[in-house]
Tab-separated table of N, CA and C in Angstrom:
chain	number	residue	atom	x	y	z
A	1500	MET	N	66.444	9.916	98.539
A	1500	MET	CA	65.216	9.946	99.807
A	1500	MET	C	64.233	11.061	100.211
A	1501	ARG	N	64.972	12.304	99.928
A	1501	ARG	CA	63.831	13.543	100.006
A	1501	ARG	C	62.471	13.236	98.924
A	1502	ALA	N	62.739	12.575	98.029
A	1502	ALA	CA	61.447	12.624	97.488
A	1502	ALA	C	60.782	11.578	97.681
A	1503	ASN	N	60.961	10.864	98.504
A	1503	ASN	CA	60.293	9.470	99.662
A	1503	ASN	C	59.502	10.086	100.561
A	1504	ARG	N	59.880	11.288	101.012
A	1504	ARG	CA	59.849	11.274	102.503
A	1504	ARG	C	58.151	12.209	102.664
A	1505	ALA	N	57.972	12.020	103.861
A	1505	ALA	CA	56.603	12.634	104.061
A	1505	ALA	C	56.850	13.838	103.593
A	1506	TRP	N	55.859	14.483	102.849
A	1506	TRP	CA	55.421	16.342	103.019
A	1506	TRP	C	54.005	16.515	103.480
A	1507	LEU	N	54.314	17.135	104.399
A	1507	LEU	CA	52.490	17.896	105.033
A	1507	LEU	C	52.270	19.097	104.232
A	1508	SER	N	50.837	19.423	104.074
A	1508	SER	CA	50.547	20.527	102.879
A	1508	SER	C	49.000	20.852	103.711
A	1509	PRO	N	48.845	21.445	105.090
A	1509	PRO	CA	48.179	22.433	105.424
A	1509	PRO	C	47.456	23.266	104.481
A	1510	SER	N	46.626	22.418	103.455
A	1510	SER	CA	46.207	23.203	101.780
A	1510	SER	C	45.010	23.954	101.952
A	1511	PHE	N	44.018	23.816	103.479
A	1511	PHE	CA	42.950	24.972	103.518
A	1511	PHE	C	42.506	25.000	104.689
A	1512	MET	N	41.751	26.054	104.793
A	1512	MET	CA	41.004	26.158	106.547
A	1512	MET	C	39.252	26.828	106.224
A	1513	VAL	N	38.524	25.725	107.332
A	1513	VAL	CA	36.881	26.647	106.694
A	1513	VAL	C	36.563	26.584	108.643
A	1514	LEU	N	35.246	27.516	108.181
A	1514	LEU	CA	34.900	27.902	109.430
A	1514	LEU	C	34.151	26.654	110.371
A	1515	ASN	N	33.757	26.440	111.242
A	1515	ASN	CA	33.072	25.135	111.784
A	1515	ASN	C	31.636	25.876	111.818
A	1516	ARG	N	31.263	27.054	111.590
A	1516	ARG	CA	30.319	28.091	111.668
A	1516	ARG	C	30.099	29.124	111.896
A	1517	PRO	N	28.930	29.665	112.016
A	1517	PRO	CA	28.813	31.663	111.261
A	1517	PRO	C	29.103	31.485	112.367
A	1518	LEU	N	29.762	32.909	112.495
A	1518	LEU	CA	30.515	33.813	113.455
A	1518	LEU	C	29.291	34.686	114.166
A	1519	GLU	N	29.153	35.185	114.877
A	1519	GLU	CA	28.109	35.117	115.282
A	1519	GLU	C	28.557	35.976	117.447
A	1520	ASN	N	28.610	37.260	117.670
A	1520	ASN	CA	28.567	37.984	118.955
A	1520	ASN	C	28.589	36.744	119.616
A	1521	GLY	N	30.044	37.443	120.737
A	1521	GLY	CA	29.826	36.702	121.756
A	1521	GLY	C	30.367	34.431	121.748
A	1522	SER	N	30.306	34.844	120.865
A	1522	SER	CA	30.714	32.940	120.245
A	1522	SER	C	31.931	32.701	119.755
A	1523	THR	N	32.005	31.336	119.789
A	1523	THR	CA	33.410	30.813	120.151
A	1523	THR	C	34.228	30.524	118.158
A	1524	ILE	N	35.050	31.007	117.877
A	1524	ILE	CA	35.277	31.003	116.542
A	1524	ILE	C	35.846	28.949	116.529
A	1525	GLY	N	35.777	28.604	115.712
A	1525	GLY	CA	36.021	26.729	115.761
A	1525	GLY	C	36.577	27.133	114.015
A	1526	PHE	N	37.282	26.041	114.071
A	1526	PHE	CA	37.533	26.040	112.379
A	1526	PHE	C	38.557	24.486	112.671
A	1527	GLN	N	38.474	24.214	110.949
A	1527	GLN	CA	39.471	23.099	110.981
A	1527	GLN	C	40.498	23.534	110.071
A	1528	ILE	N	41.529	22.993	110.177
A	1528	ILE	CA	42.533	23.443	108.903
A	1528	ILE	C	42.924	22.073	108.023
A	1529	HIS	N	42.776	21.603	107.115
A	1529	HIS	CA	43.006	20.304	105.890
A	1529	HIS	C	44.337	20.288	105.949
A	1530	VAL	N	44.797	19.094	106.218
A	1530	VAL	CA	46.475	18.805	106.027
A	1530	VAL	C	46.463	17.177	105.070
A	1531	GLU	N	47.197	17.420	104.122
A	1531	GLU	CA	47.302	16.404	103.200
A	1531	GLU	C	48.779	16.067	103.093
A	1532	ASN	N	49.392	15.038	103.087
A	1532	ASN	CA	50.901	14.457	102.907
A	1532	ASN	C	50.853	13.840	101.624
A	1533	VAL	N	51.634	14.666	101.048
A	1533	VAL	CA	51.813	14.775	99.551
A	1533	VAL	C	53.088	14.094	99.664
A	1534	GLY	N	53.661	13.527	99.979
A	1534	GLY	CA	55.035	12.583	100.091
A	1534	GLY	C	54.619	10.897	99.787
A	1535	ARG	N	55.488	10.527	100.125
A	1535	ARG	CA	55.054	8.708	99.491
A	1535	ARG	C	55.529	7.926	101.201
A	1536	GLU	N	56.023	9.026	101.844
A	1536	GLU	CA	56.399	7.842	103.558
A	1536	GLU	C	55.267	8.445	104.644
A	1537	PRO	N	54.604	8.130	105.732
A	1537	PRO	CA	53.843	8.700	106.540
A	1537	PRO	C	54.596	9.663	107.593
A	1538	ALA	N	53.840	10.289	107.763
A	1538	ALA	CA	54.796	11.644	109.183
A	1538	ALA	C	54.216	11.249	109.943
A	1539	THR	N	55.358	10.839	110.869
A	1539	THR	CA	54.394	10.099	112.818
A	1539	THR	C	55.026	11.294	113.462
A	1540	ASN	N	54.503	10.736	114.738
A	1540	ASN	CA	54.758	11.545	115.909
A	1540	ASN	C	54.384	13.330	115.775
A	1541	GLY	N	53.505	13.792	115.185
A	1541	GLY	CA	53.231	14.650	114.429
A	1541	GLY	C	52.653	15.327	115.541
A	1542	VAL	N	52.678	16.989	115.444
A	1542	VAL	CA	52.234	17.593	116.959
A	1542	VAL	C	52.481	19.277	116.762
A	1543	TYR	N	51.469	19.897	116.899
A	1543	TYR	CA	50.972	21.184	116.253
A	1543	TYR	C	50.883	22.002	117.187
A	1544	THR	N	50.841	23.811	116.600
A	1544	THR	CA	50.118	24.328	117.509
A	1544	THR	C	49.678	25.687	117.039
A	1545	PHE	N	48.613	26.210	117.424
A	1545	PHE	CA	48.568	27.522	116.299
A	1545	PHE	C	48.408	28.821	117.226
A	1546	ASN	N	48.128	29.862	116.590
A	1546	ASN	CA	48.836	31.739	116.842
A	1546	ASN	C	47.575	32.132	116.154
A	1547	TYR	N	46.978	33.019	116.850
A	1547	TYR	CA	45.915	33.772	116.113
A	1547	TYR	C	45.943	35.383	116.458
A	1548	PHE	N	45.445	36.198	115.936
A	1548	PHE	CA	45.967	37.256	116.216
A	1548	PHE	C	44.638	38.172	115.217
A	1549	LEU	N	44.444	39.574	115.762
A	1549	LEU	CA	44.059	40.216	114.761
A	1549	LEU	C	45.111	41.306	114.014
A	1550	ALA	N	44.433	41.467	112.704
A	1550	ALA	CA	45.194	42.685	112.086
A	1550	ALA	C	44.768	43.608	111.386
A	1551	PRO	N	45.070	44.794	110.620
A	1551	PRO	CA	43.871	45.711	110.397
A	1551	PRO	C	42.946	45.098	109.394
A	1552	TYR	N	42.151	45.278	109.227
A	1552	TYR	CA	41.152	44.649	108.080
A	1552	TYR	C	41.773	44.878	106.797
A	1553	ILE	N	41.680	43.522	106.343
A	1553	ILE	CA	41.926	43.428	105.281
A	1553	ILE	C	41.148	43.399	103.974
A	1554	THR	N	41.086	44.543	103.003
A	1554	THR	CA	40.024	44.452	102.336
A	1554	THR	C	40.634	43.646	101.013
A	1555	GLU	N	39.278	43.404	100.151
A	1555	GLU	CA	39.618	42.899	99.339
A	1555	GLU	C	40.329	43.225	97.871
A	1556	GLY	N	41.471	42.600	97.472
A	1556	GLY	CA	42.286	43.625	96.114
A	1556	GLY	C	43.782	43.995	97.297
A	1557	ASN	N	43.553	43.831	98.693
A	1557	ASN	CA	44.938	44.983	99.216
A	1557	ASN	C	45.604	43.794	99.764
A	1558	GLY	N	46.990	43.486	99.739
A	1558	GLY	CA	47.659	42.682	99.934
A	1558	GLY	C	48.008	42.351	101.307
A	1559	PRO	N	47.442	41.334	102.526
A	1559	PRO	CA	48.076	40.751	103.225
A	1559	PRO	C	49.435	40.527	104.050
A	1560	ASP	N	50.305	40.310	103.115
A	1560	ASP	CA	51.142	39.482	103.245
A	1560	ASP	C	52.565	40.946	103.589
A	1561	VAL	N	52.548	41.312	104.928
A	1561	VAL	CA	53.087	42.467	105.468
A	1561	VAL	C	53.561	41.921	106.912
A	1562	PHE	N	52.970	40.728	106.994
A	1562	PHE	CA	53.125	40.441	108.398
A	1562	PHE	C	54.563	40.195	108.850
A	1563	GLN	N	55.541	39.559	110.144
A	1563	GLN	CA	56.916	39.250	110.387
A	1563	GLN	C	56.785	37.835	109.614
A	1564	GLU	N	57.846	37.218	110.339
A	1564	GLU	CA	58.047	35.852	109.783
A	1564	GLU	C	56.928	34.520	110.792
A	1565	ASN	N	56.504	33.937	110.351
A	1565	ASN	CA	55.986	32.817	111.128
A	1565	ASN	C	56.321	32.123	111.923
A	1566	THR	N	56.521	32.038	113.382
A	1566	THR	CA	57.433	31.942	114.432
A	1566	THR	C	56.908	30.624	115.103
A	1567	THR	N	56.241	29.678	114.497
A	1567	THR	CA	54.900	29.164	115.555
A	1567	THR	C	55.825	27.097	115.438
A	1568	CYS	N	57.007	27.173	114.528
A	1568	CYS	CA	57.930	26.198	114.379
A	1568	CYS	C	58.962	25.878	115.901
A	1569	ARG	N	59.380	26.437	116.045
A	1569	ARG	CA	60.218	27.150	116.795
A	1569	ARG	C	60.344	26.840	117.803
A	1570	GLY	N	60.932	25.713	117.947
A	1570	GLY	CA	60.786	24.948	119.405
A	1570	GLY	C	60.076	23.996	119.623
A	1571	LEU	N	58.726	23.974	117.920
A	1571	LEU	CA	58.031	22.050	118.335
A	1571	LEU	C	58.589	21.080	117.572
A	1572	LYS	N	58.849	20.349	118.744
A	1572	LYS	CA	59.297	19.120	118.223
A	1572	LYS	C	58.512	17.808	118.451
A	1573	PRO	N	58.334	17.058	117.424
A	1573	PRO	CA	57.568	15.291	117.459
A	1573	PRO	C	57.920	14.476	118.733
A	1574	VAL	N	56.579	13.855	118.916
A	1574	VAL	CA	56.779	13.631	119.985
A	1574	VAL	C	57.052	11.976	120.096
A	1575	PRO	N	58.210	11.523	120.455
A	1575	PRO	CA	58.180	10.070	119.862
A	1575	PRO	C	57.040	8.785	120.641
A	1576	HIS	N	56.828	7.935	120.005
A	1576	HIS	CA	55.425	7.210	120.704
A	1576	HIS	C	54.630	7.733	120.818
A	1577	SER	N	53.767	9.005	120.153
A	1577	SER	CA	52.941	9.370	120.302
A	1577	SER	C	52.743	11.045	119.236
A	1578	GLY	N	51.547	11.293	119.770
A	1578	GLY	CA	51.533	12.407	118.513
A	1578	GLY	C	50.531	11.946	117.079
A	1579	ILE	N	50.118	12.804	116.183
A	1579	ILE	CA	49.301	11.723	115.230
A	1579	ILE	C	50.315	11.542	114.169
A	1580	THR	N	49.769	10.626	113.292
A	1580	THR	CA	50.488	9.899	112.036
A	1580	THR	C	49.265	10.363	110.049
A	1581	ILE	N	50.123	10.440	110.011
A	1581	ILE	CA	49.521	11.657	108.541
A	1581	ILE	C	50.021	10.124	107.399
A	1582	TYR	N	48.992	9.613	107.182
A	1582	TYR	CA	49.553	8.872	105.671
A	1582	TYR	C	49.528	9.305	104.769
A	1583	PRO	N	50.373	9.026	103.684
A	1583	PRO	CA	50.258	9.664	101.756
A	1583	PRO	C	49.257	9.110	101.690
A	1584	GLY	N	49.097	9.697	100.259
A	1584	GLY	CA	48.134	9.344	99.260
A	1584	GLY	C	46.806	10.449	99.939
A	1585	THR	N	45.484	9.241	99.785
A	1585	THR	CA	44.033	10.498	99.512
A	1585	THR	C	43.324	10.821	100.851
A	1586	VAL	N	44.683	9.671	101.973
A	1586	VAL	CA	43.852	10.226	103.530
A	1586	VAL	C	43.930	11.894	103.518
A	1587	LYS	N	42.199	11.667	103.690
A	1587	LYS	CA	41.942	13.359	104.121
A	1587	LYS	C	42.240	13.885	105.911
A	1588	PHE	N	42.996	14.705	106.029
A	1588	PHE	CA	43.046	14.903	107.455
A	1588	PHE	C	43.062	15.806	108.119
A	1589	TRP	N	42.239	16.219	109.305
A	1589	TRP	CA	41.485	17.267	109.799
A	1589	TRP	C	42.143	17.718	110.614
A	1590	ILE	N	42.519	19.107	111.216
A	1590	ILE	CA	42.797	19.370	112.813
A	1590	ILE	C	42.113	20.264	112.855
A	1591	PRO	N	41.176	19.792	113.995
A	1591	PRO	CA	40.110	20.977	114.702
A	1591	PRO	C	40.765	22.013	115.983
A	1592	TYR	N	40.233	23.048	116.063
A	1592	TYR	CA	40.677	23.844	116.981
A	1592	TYR	C	39.164	25.139	117.566
A	1593	SER	N	39.498	25.300	118.426
A	1593	SER	CA	38.534	26.534	118.786
A	1593	SER	C	38.862	27.109	119.945
A	1594	PHE	N	38.616	28.517	119.424
A	1594	PHE	CA	38.667	30.026	120.955
A	1594	PHE	C	37.502	30.933	121.343
A	1595	GLU	N	37.597	31.031	122.250
A	1595	GLU	CA	36.949	32.272	122.836
A	1595	GLU	C	37.062	33.583	123.127
A	1596	ASP	N	36.969	35.203	122.230
A	1596	ASP	CA	37.202	36.093	122.429
A	1596	ASP	C	36.172	37.250	122.152
A	1597	LYS	N	35.640	37.245	122.798
A	1597	LYS	CA	34.337	37.986	122.467
A	1597	LYS	C	34.572	39.432	121.726
A	1598	LYS	N	35.513	40.306	122.210
A	1598	LYS	CA	35.320	41.550	121.345
A	1598	LYS	C	36.393	41.412	119.994
A	1599	MET	N	37.880	40.110	120.189
A	1599	MET	CA	37.929	39.833	118.581
A	1599	MET	C	36.891	39.968	118.209
A	1600	ILE	N	36.046	38.659	118.265
A	1600	ILE	CA	34.517	38.137	117.383
A	1600	ILE	C	33.916	39.654	117.092
A	1601	ALA	N	33.718	40.508	117.871
A	1601	ALA	CA	32.777	41.682	117.683
A	1601	ALA	C	33.892	42.681	116.805
A	1602	ASP	N	35.290	42.969	117.223
A	1602	ASP	CA	36.131	43.189	115.810
A	1602	ASP	C	35.729	42.890	114.706
A	1603	ILE	N	36.077	41.601	114.119
A	1603	ILE	CA	35.817	40.916	113.331
A	1603	ILE	C	34.372	41.190	112.035
A	1604	LEU	N	33.464	40.733	112.841
A	1604	LEU	CA	31.985	41.287	112.305
A	1604	LEU	C	32.159	42.738	112.155
A	1605	GLU	N	32.721	43.711	112.566
A	1605	GLU	CA	32.603	45.100	112.551
A	1605	GLU	C	33.525	45.661	111.878
A	1606	ARG	N	34.101	44.726	111.132
A	1606	ARG	CA	35.157	44.558	110.121
A	1606	ARG	C	36.435	46.270	110.598
A	1607	LYS	N	36.460	45.724	111.930
A	1607	LYS	CA	38.086	46.656	112.006
A	1607	LYS	C	38.985	45.838	112.477
A	1608	GLY	N	38.836	44.633	112.591
A	1608	GLY	CA	40.042	43.632	111.940
A	1608	GLY	C	40.183	42.503	111.300
A	1609	SER	N	41.038	41.762	111.170
A	1609	SER	CA	40.957	40.640	110.155
A	1609	SER	C	41.668	39.369	110.857
A	1610	LEU	N	40.915	38.515	111.457
A	1610	LEU	CA	41.766	37.271	112.016
A	1610	LEU	C	42.590	36.989	111.431
A	1611	VAL	N	43.938	36.283	111.839
A	1611	VAL	CA	44.766	35.652	111.267
A	1611	VAL	C	45.052	34.607	112.071
A	1612	ILE	N	45.338	33.712	111.529
A	1612	ILE	CA	45.849	32.427	111.743
A	1612	ILE	C	46.734	31.707	111.478
A	1613	GLU	N	47.647	31.411	112.424
A	1613	GLU	CA	49.066	30.942	111.676
A	1613	GLU	C	49.342	29.570	112.872
A	1614	GLY	N	50.327	29.228	111.985
A	1614	GLY	CA	50.577	27.320	113.188
A	1614	GLY	C	51.652	27.422	112.468
A	1615	CYS	N	52.329	26.060	113.212
A	1615	CYS	CA	52.451	24.341	112.463
A	1615	CYS	C	52.963	23.207	112.702
A	1616	ILE	N	52.859	22.374	111.658
A	1616	ILE	CA	52.930	20.823	112.266
A	1616	ILE	C	54.392	20.763	112.312
A	1617	ALA	N	54.685	19.791	113.424
A	1617	ALA	CA	56.039	19.258	113.657
A	1617	ALA	C	55.849	17.776	113.155
A	1618	PHE	N	56.688	17.214	112.794
A	1618	PHE	CA	56.464	15.504	112.532
A	1618	PHE	C	58.238	14.715	112.292
A	1619	LEU	N	58.169	13.541	112.139
A	1619	LEU	CA	59.185	12.667	112.292
A	1619	LEU	C	58.851	11.504	110.505
A	1620	THR	N	59.981	12.017	109.816
A	1620	THR	CA	60.162	11.102	108.244
A	1620	THR	C	61.436	10.797	108.335
A	1621	PHE	N	61.456	9.188	107.850
A	1621	PHE	CA	63.115	8.912	108.100
A	1621	PHE	C	63.432	9.127	109.665
A	1622	GLY	N	63.482	9.215	110.679
A	1622	GLY	CA	63.855	9.306	111.875
A	1622	GLY	C	64.039	11.018	112.323
A	1623	GLN	N	64.082	11.821	111.124
A	1623	GLN	CA	63.923	13.604	111.154
A	1623	GLN	C	62.951	14.376	110.981
A	1624	ARG	N	63.274	15.606	112.189
A	1624	ARG	CA	62.583	16.636	112.231
A	1624	ARG	C	61.949	17.408	111.069
A	1625	HIS	N	60.986	17.022	110.430
A	1625	HIS	CA	60.472	18.381	109.392
A	1625	HIS	C	58.851	19.171	110.034
A	1626	THR	N	58.999	20.395	108.981
A	1626	THR	CA	58.106	21.198	109.926
A	1626	THR	C	57.363	21.806	108.334
A	1627	SER	N	55.697	21.672	108.615
A	1627	SER	CA	55.288	22.301	107.871
A	1627	SER	C	54.456	24.059	108.770
A	1628	GLU	N	54.736	25.105	107.984
A	1628	GLU	CA	53.796	26.352	108.552
A	1628	GLU	C	53.058	26.542	107.891
A	1629	PHE	N	51.717	27.430	108.359
A	1629	PHE	CA	50.874	27.907	107.497
A	1629	PHE	C	50.309	29.442	108.071
A	1630	ARG	N	50.038	29.996	107.358
A	1630	ARG	CA	49.134	31.794	107.836
A	1630	ARG	C	47.911	31.460	106.881
A	1631	PHE	N	46.920	31.891	107.662
A	1631	PHE	CA	45.887	32.090	106.767
A	1631	PHE	C	44.855	33.023	107.585
A	1632	PHE	N	43.926	34.234	106.433
A	1632	PHE	CA	42.918	35.132	107.345
A	1632	PHE	C	41.995	35.029	106.811
A	1633	LEU	N	41.271	35.350	107.846
A	1633	LEU	CA	39.541	35.357	107.694
A	1633	LEU	C	39.341	36.622	107.147
A	1634	ARG	N	38.109	36.595	105.772
A	1634	ARG	CA	37.771	37.941	105.159
A	1634	ARG	C	36.372	37.283	104.912
A	1635	ASP	N	35.576	38.267	104.866
A	1635	ASP	CA	33.883	37.944	104.177
A	1635	ASP	C	33.687	38.164	102.886
A	1636	THR	N	34.109	37.239	102.298
A	1636	THR	CA	33.485	36.873	101.249
A	1636	THR	C	33.212	35.625	100.224
A	1637	LEU	N	32.487	35.179	99.566
A	1637	LEU	CA	31.647	34.304	98.935
A	1637	LEU	C	32.610	33.312	99.172
A	1638	GLY	N	32.210	32.218	98.811
A	1638	GLY	CA	32.984	31.099	99.208
A	1638	GLY	C	32.176	29.786	100.002
A	1639	PRO	N	32.941	28.891	100.135
A	1639	PRO	CA	32.170	27.798	100.538
A	1639	PRO	C	31.469	27.776	102.353
A	1640	SER	N	32.229	28.866	102.930
A	1640	SER	CA	31.543	29.096	104.373
A	1640	SER	C	30.899	30.277	104.307
A	1641	CYS	N	29.410	29.700	103.832
A	1641	CYS	CA	28.722	30.991	103.681
A	1641	CYS	C	27.002	30.357	103.873
A	1642	TRP	N	26.851	31.145	104.830
A	1642	TRP	CA	25.360	30.390	105.422
A	1642	TRP	C	24.203	31.256	105.611
A	1643	ALA	N	22.601	31.469	105.717
A	1643	ALA	CA	21.876	32.241	105.554
A	1643	ALA	C	22.135	32.718	106.669
A	1644	ALA	N	21.844	34.167	106.640
A	1644	ALA	CA	22.001	35.072	107.384
A	1644	ALA	C	20.700	36.135	106.947
A	1645	LYS	N	20.258	36.938	108.691
A	1645	LYS	CA	19.406	37.868	109.327
A	1645	LYS	C	19.565	39.263	108.124
A	1646	GLU	N	20.797	39.507	108.120
A	1646	GLU	CA	22.042	40.893	107.658
A	1646	GLU	C	23.255	40.011	107.458
A	1647	GLY	N	23.339	41.058	106.091
A	1647	GLY	CA	24.846	40.309	105.646
A	1647	GLY	C	24.820	40.781	104.534
A	1648	ILE	N	25.815	40.091	103.506
A	1648	ILE	CA	26.052	40.508	102.395
A	1648	ILE	C	25.068	39.594	101.947
A	1649	THR	N	24.215	40.488	100.889
A	1649	THR	CA	23.377	39.922	99.501
A	1649	THR	C	24.469	39.558	98.385
A	1650	THR	N	23.737	38.317	98.408
A	1650	THR	CA	24.357	37.626	97.130
A	1650	THR	C	23.263	37.228	96.293
A	1651	PRO	N	23.323	36.528	95.060
A	1651	PRO	CA	22.067	35.967	94.398
A	1651	PRO	C	21.436	35.176	94.753
A	1652	GLN	N	21.943	34.386	96.095
A	1652	GLN	CA	21.333	33.598	96.864
A	1652	GLN	C	20.316	33.957	98.134
A	1653	GLY	N	20.742	35.106	97.936
A	1653	GLY	CA	20.001	35.851	98.826
A	1653	GLY	C	20.751	36.863	100.079
A	1654	VAL	N	20.084	36.688	101.324
A	1654	VAL	CA	21.164	37.172	102.460
A	1654	VAL	C	21.960	36.507	102.915
A	1655	MET	N	23.501	36.339	102.784
A	1655	MET	CA	24.351	35.429	103.214
A	1655	MET	C	25.213	36.192	104.932
A	1656	GLN	N	26.013	35.556	105.388
A	1656	GLN	CA	27.110	35.552	106.216
A	1656	GLN	C	28.263	34.820	105.403
A	1657	CYS	N	28.968	35.271	105.148
A	1657	CYS	CA	30.174	34.569	104.097
A	1657	CYS	C	31.490	34.850	104.959
A	1658	TRP	N	32.153	34.390	105.213
A	1658	TRP	CA	33.815	34.418	105.934
A	1658	TRP	C	34.251	33.003	105.276
A	1659	ASN	N	35.078	33.660	104.998
A	1659	ASN	CA	36.340	32.728	104.010
A	1659	ASN	C	37.864	32.418	104.893
A	1660	PHE	N	38.170	31.841	104.858
A	1660	PHE	CA	39.901	31.693	105.102
A	1660	PHE	C	40.836	31.771	103.706
A	1661	ASN	N	41.631	32.589	103.660
A	1661	ASN	CA	42.772	32.737	102.592
A	1661	ASN	C	43.881	32.490	102.936
A	1662	GLY	N	44.923	31.895	102.088
A	1662	GLY	CA	45.783	31.151	102.441
A	1662	GLY	C	47.147	33.083	101.877
A	1663	MET	N	48.257	32.484	102.920
A	1663	MET	CA	48.875	33.780	102.942
A	1663	MET	C	50.448	33.217	102.435
A	1664	LEU	N	51.175	33.906	101.464
A	1664	LEU	CA	52.341	33.307	100.546
A	1664	LEU	C	53.739	33.543	101.957
A	1665	ARG	N	53.208	34.417	102.669
A	1665	ARG	CA	54.457	34.839	104.111
A	1665	ARG	C	53.881	33.927	105.123
A	1666	GLY	N	55.031	33.508	105.489
A	1666	GLY	CA	54.718	32.700	106.826
A	1666	GLY	C	54.198	31.007	106.833
A	1667	SER	N	54.068	31.182	104.725
A	1667	SER	CA	53.843	29.784	104.939
A	1667	SER	C	55.056	28.481	104.222
A	1668	GLY	N	55.316	27.358	104.983
A	1668	GLY	CA	56.129	26.602	104.239
A	1668	GLY	C	56.618	25.686	104.669
A	1669	SER	N	57.396	24.746	104.427
A	1669	SER	CA	57.808	23.520	105.029
A	1669	SER	C	59.230	22.983	104.652
A	1670	ASP	N	59.627	22.804	105.269
A	1670	ASP	CA	61.611	22.053	105.311
A	1670	ASP	C	60.694	20.594	104.834
């Protein structure tokens, strides 16, 4: 039965648009059900905070345990359903914090986003927790900018979410 149940994998996260002073931070997390049964009655929560700026090559996995799954319970007859297979499921979220955005842009801190998805499969509660951090490196979240990192494509603003080992897992 364990091999047949739903297994949710929060595989990656992307920014919705470039970071700008005073703007809202919006992102989406991509979730896949790599199991064989639907994950039903799903609910989720996010927590975000600034950590000291994480430079490239610096190990970011020094944070405490991800506690966002504690007390998070699937809601019978409501919530989200994520089907197995090739279905692509995105969970959007946004928040506004002008000081945090300024600190991120000035590289005073790195944004860390952690969360949890709780769901039912075969009538049992299961969870998938995740943790990502935002860093200004080349990747899919690059936009043309007036100032920023100079790349072969020109001046770019590049902020990408990176997965973290500590704080990610499933039961």
